[in-house]
Amino acid sequence: METANQITVETTVNAPVEKVWKYWTEPQHITKWSFASDDWHAPIAENDLSVGGKFLTRMEAKDGSFGFDFGGVYDEIRMNEFISYTLGDGRKVAITFISQENDTKVIETFDAETANPIEMQKAGWQSFLDNFKKYSEITKEV
């Protein structure tokens, strides 16, 4: 469900939920997919996957022209099923992982911010999910 204040993006990853969860939560994998386009990268990722734990991903343009930190604090974690967190600016994000035999549906709902149009925000977050799907499907277990 999408409202003026919340946006939902989703994808189905052709991989079992255990692999999807691992690639979503482990820093050595986060740095490989957590950016919206190929001219960006994520050189640093830190993740304390526990309630009250903090995470941080540094995202930068490869040409060095711009960068920012994306981080927050975990509110709820149910392994291989659900993650919710609060971003540094107070917005809430919830990610649901639904095991479907050998596939995993990932549904991400987040509070919209007010600086950019809803469609631009949705497209940006969908790009991250698309990168995650691509990385998860082509990368062998590590």
Coordinates of C-alpha atoms in Angstrom, one line a residue:
M1 CA 0.0 0.0 0.0
E2 CA 1.3 3.4 -0.9
T3 CA 0.3 6.7 0.7
A4 CA 1.5 10.2 0.3
N5 CA 3.8 9.6 3.2
Q6 CA 5.0 6.1 2.5
I7 CA 6.5 4.5 -0.6
T8 CA 6.8 0.8 -1.4
V9 CA 9.3 -0.8 -3.8
E10 CA 9.8 -4.5 -4.4
T11 CA 11.6 -7.2 -6.4
T12 CA 11.8 -11.0 -6.6
V13 CA 15.4 -12.3 -6.3
N14 CA 16.1 -15.7 -7.8
A15 CA 17.9 -17.0 -4.7
P16 CA 16.9 -18.6 -1.5
V17 CA 16.0 -16.4 1.5
E18 CA 19.1 -17.3 3.5
K19 CA 21.4 -16.1 0.7
V20 CA 19.3 -12.9 0.2
W21 CA 19.4 -12.2 3.9
K22 CA 23.2 -12.7 4.0
Y23 CA 23.8 -10.4 1.0
W24 CA 21.4 -7.7 2.4
T25 CA 23.0 -7.6 5.8
E26 CA 26.8 -8.4 5.6
P27 CA 29.1 -5.4 5.0
Q28 CA 31.3 -7.2 2.4
H29 CA 28.2 -7.7 0.3
I30 CA 26.5 -4.3 1.0
T31 CA 29.5 -2.5 -0.6
K32 CA 28.9 -4.4 -3.8
W33 CA 25.3 -3.4 -4.4
S34 CA 24.3 -0.4 -2.2
F35 CA 24.2 2.4 -4.9
A36 CA 21.7 3.5 -7.5
S37 CA 23.8 3.5 -10.6
D38 CA 27.1 2.2 -12.0
D39 CA 28.8 5.7 -11.7
W40 CA 28.4 5.4 -7.9
H41 CA 29.9 3.0 -5.4
A42 CA 29.7 2.2 -1.7
P43 CA 33.3 2.1 -0.4
I44 CA 32.4 1.6 3.3
A45 CA 29.6 -0.4 5.1
E46 CA 29.2 -1.1 8.8
N47 CA 26.4 -3.1 10.2
D48 CA 25.5 -4.1 13.8
L49 CA 22.5 -6.2 12.9
S50 CA 20.8 -6.1 16.3
V51 CA 17.9 -4.2 17.9
G52 CA 19.3 -0.9 18.8
G53 CA 22.4 -1.6 16.6
K54 CA 23.5 1.0 14.1
F55 CA 24.4 0.7 10.4
L56 CA 26.2 3.0 8.0
T57 CA 26.9 2.9 4.3
R58 CA 29.0 5.5 2.6
M59 CA 27.9 6.2 -0.9
E60 CA 30.0 8.2 -3.3
A61 CA 30.1 9.2 -7.0
K62 CA 33.1 7.3 -8.5
D63 CA 34.4 10.7 -9.9
G64 CA 34.6 12.0 -6.3
S65 CA 32.1 14.8 -7.0
F66 CA 29.6 13.9 -4.3
G67 CA 29.0 11.5 -1.5
F68 CA 26.9 10.9 1.6
D69 CA 26.4 8.6 4.5
F70 CA 23.2 6.5 4.8
G71 CA 22.6 5.2 8.2
G72 CA 20.2 4.5 11.1
V73 CA 19.3 2.3 14.0
Y74 CA 17.5 -1.0 13.9
D75 CA 14.1 -1.2 15.6
E76 CA 13.1 -4.8 14.8
I77 CA 14.8 -7.9 13.3
R78 CA 13.4 -11.3 12.5
M79 CA 16.1 -13.3 10.8
N80 CA 15.3 -14.2 7.1
E81 CA 11.9 -12.4 7.5
F82 CA 11.9 -8.8 8.5
I83 CA 14.0 -5.7 9.3
S84 CA 12.8 -2.3 10.4
Y85 CA 14.9 0.7 11.2
T86 CA 14.9 4.5 11.8
L87 CA 17.0 6.7 9.6
G88 CA 19.1 9.5 11.0
D89 CA 16.4 12.0 10.0
G90 CA 13.7 10.1 11.8
R91 CA 12.1 8.4 8.8
K92 CA 11.1 4.7 9.2
V93 CA 11.9 1.9 6.8
A94 CA 10.6 -1.7 6.8
I95 CA 11.9 -4.6 4.7
T96 CA 10.0 -7.9 4.4
F97 CA 11.7 -11.0 3.0
I98 CA 9.2 -13.6 1.7
S99 CA 10.6 -17.0 0.9
Q100 CA 9.0 -18.5 -2.3
E101 CA 10.7 -21.9 -2.7
N102 CA 14.0 -20.9 -4.5
D103 CA 13.1 -17.2 -4.9
T104 CA 12.7 -14.4 -2.3
K105 CA 10.4 -11.5 -2.6
V106 CA 11.8 -8.3 -1.0
I107 CA 9.3 -5.6 -0.2
E108 CA 10.7 -2.3 1.1
T109 CA 8.4 0.4 2.5
F110 CA 9.8 3.8 3.6
D111 CA 8.6 7.1 4.8
A112 CA 9.0 9.7 2.0
E113 CA 11.1 12.8 2.5
T114 CA 9.9 16.2 1.5
A115 CA 12.8 17.5 -0.6
N116 CA 12.2 15.4 -3.7
P117 CA 9.1 14.3 -5.7
I118 CA 7.6 10.9 -4.7
E119 CA 8.3 9.4 -8.1
M120 CA 12.0 10.4 -7.9
Q121 CA 12.3 8.8 -4.5
K122 CA 10.5 5.6 -5.6
A123 CA 12.8 5.3 -8.7
G124 CA 15.9 5.8 -6.6
W125 CA 15.0 3.2 -4.0
Q126 CA 13.9 0.8 -6.8
S127 CA 17.4 1.3 -8.4
F128 CA 19.0 0.1 -5.2
L129 CA 16.7 -3.0 -5.1
D130 CA 17.5 -3.7 -8.8
N131 CA 21.2 -3.5 -8.1
F132 CA 20.7 -5.9 -5.1
K133 CA 18.8 -8.4 -7.2
K134 CA 21.4 -8.3 -9.9
Y135 CA 24.3 -8.8 -7.4
S136 CA 22.5 -11.5 -5.5
E137 CA 21.7 -13.5 -8.7
I138 CA 25.1 -13.4 -10.3
T139 CA 27.3 -13.8 -7.2
K140 CA 28.2 -17.2 -5.9
E141 CA 28.0 -17.9 -2.2
V142 CA 30.9 -16.4 -0.3

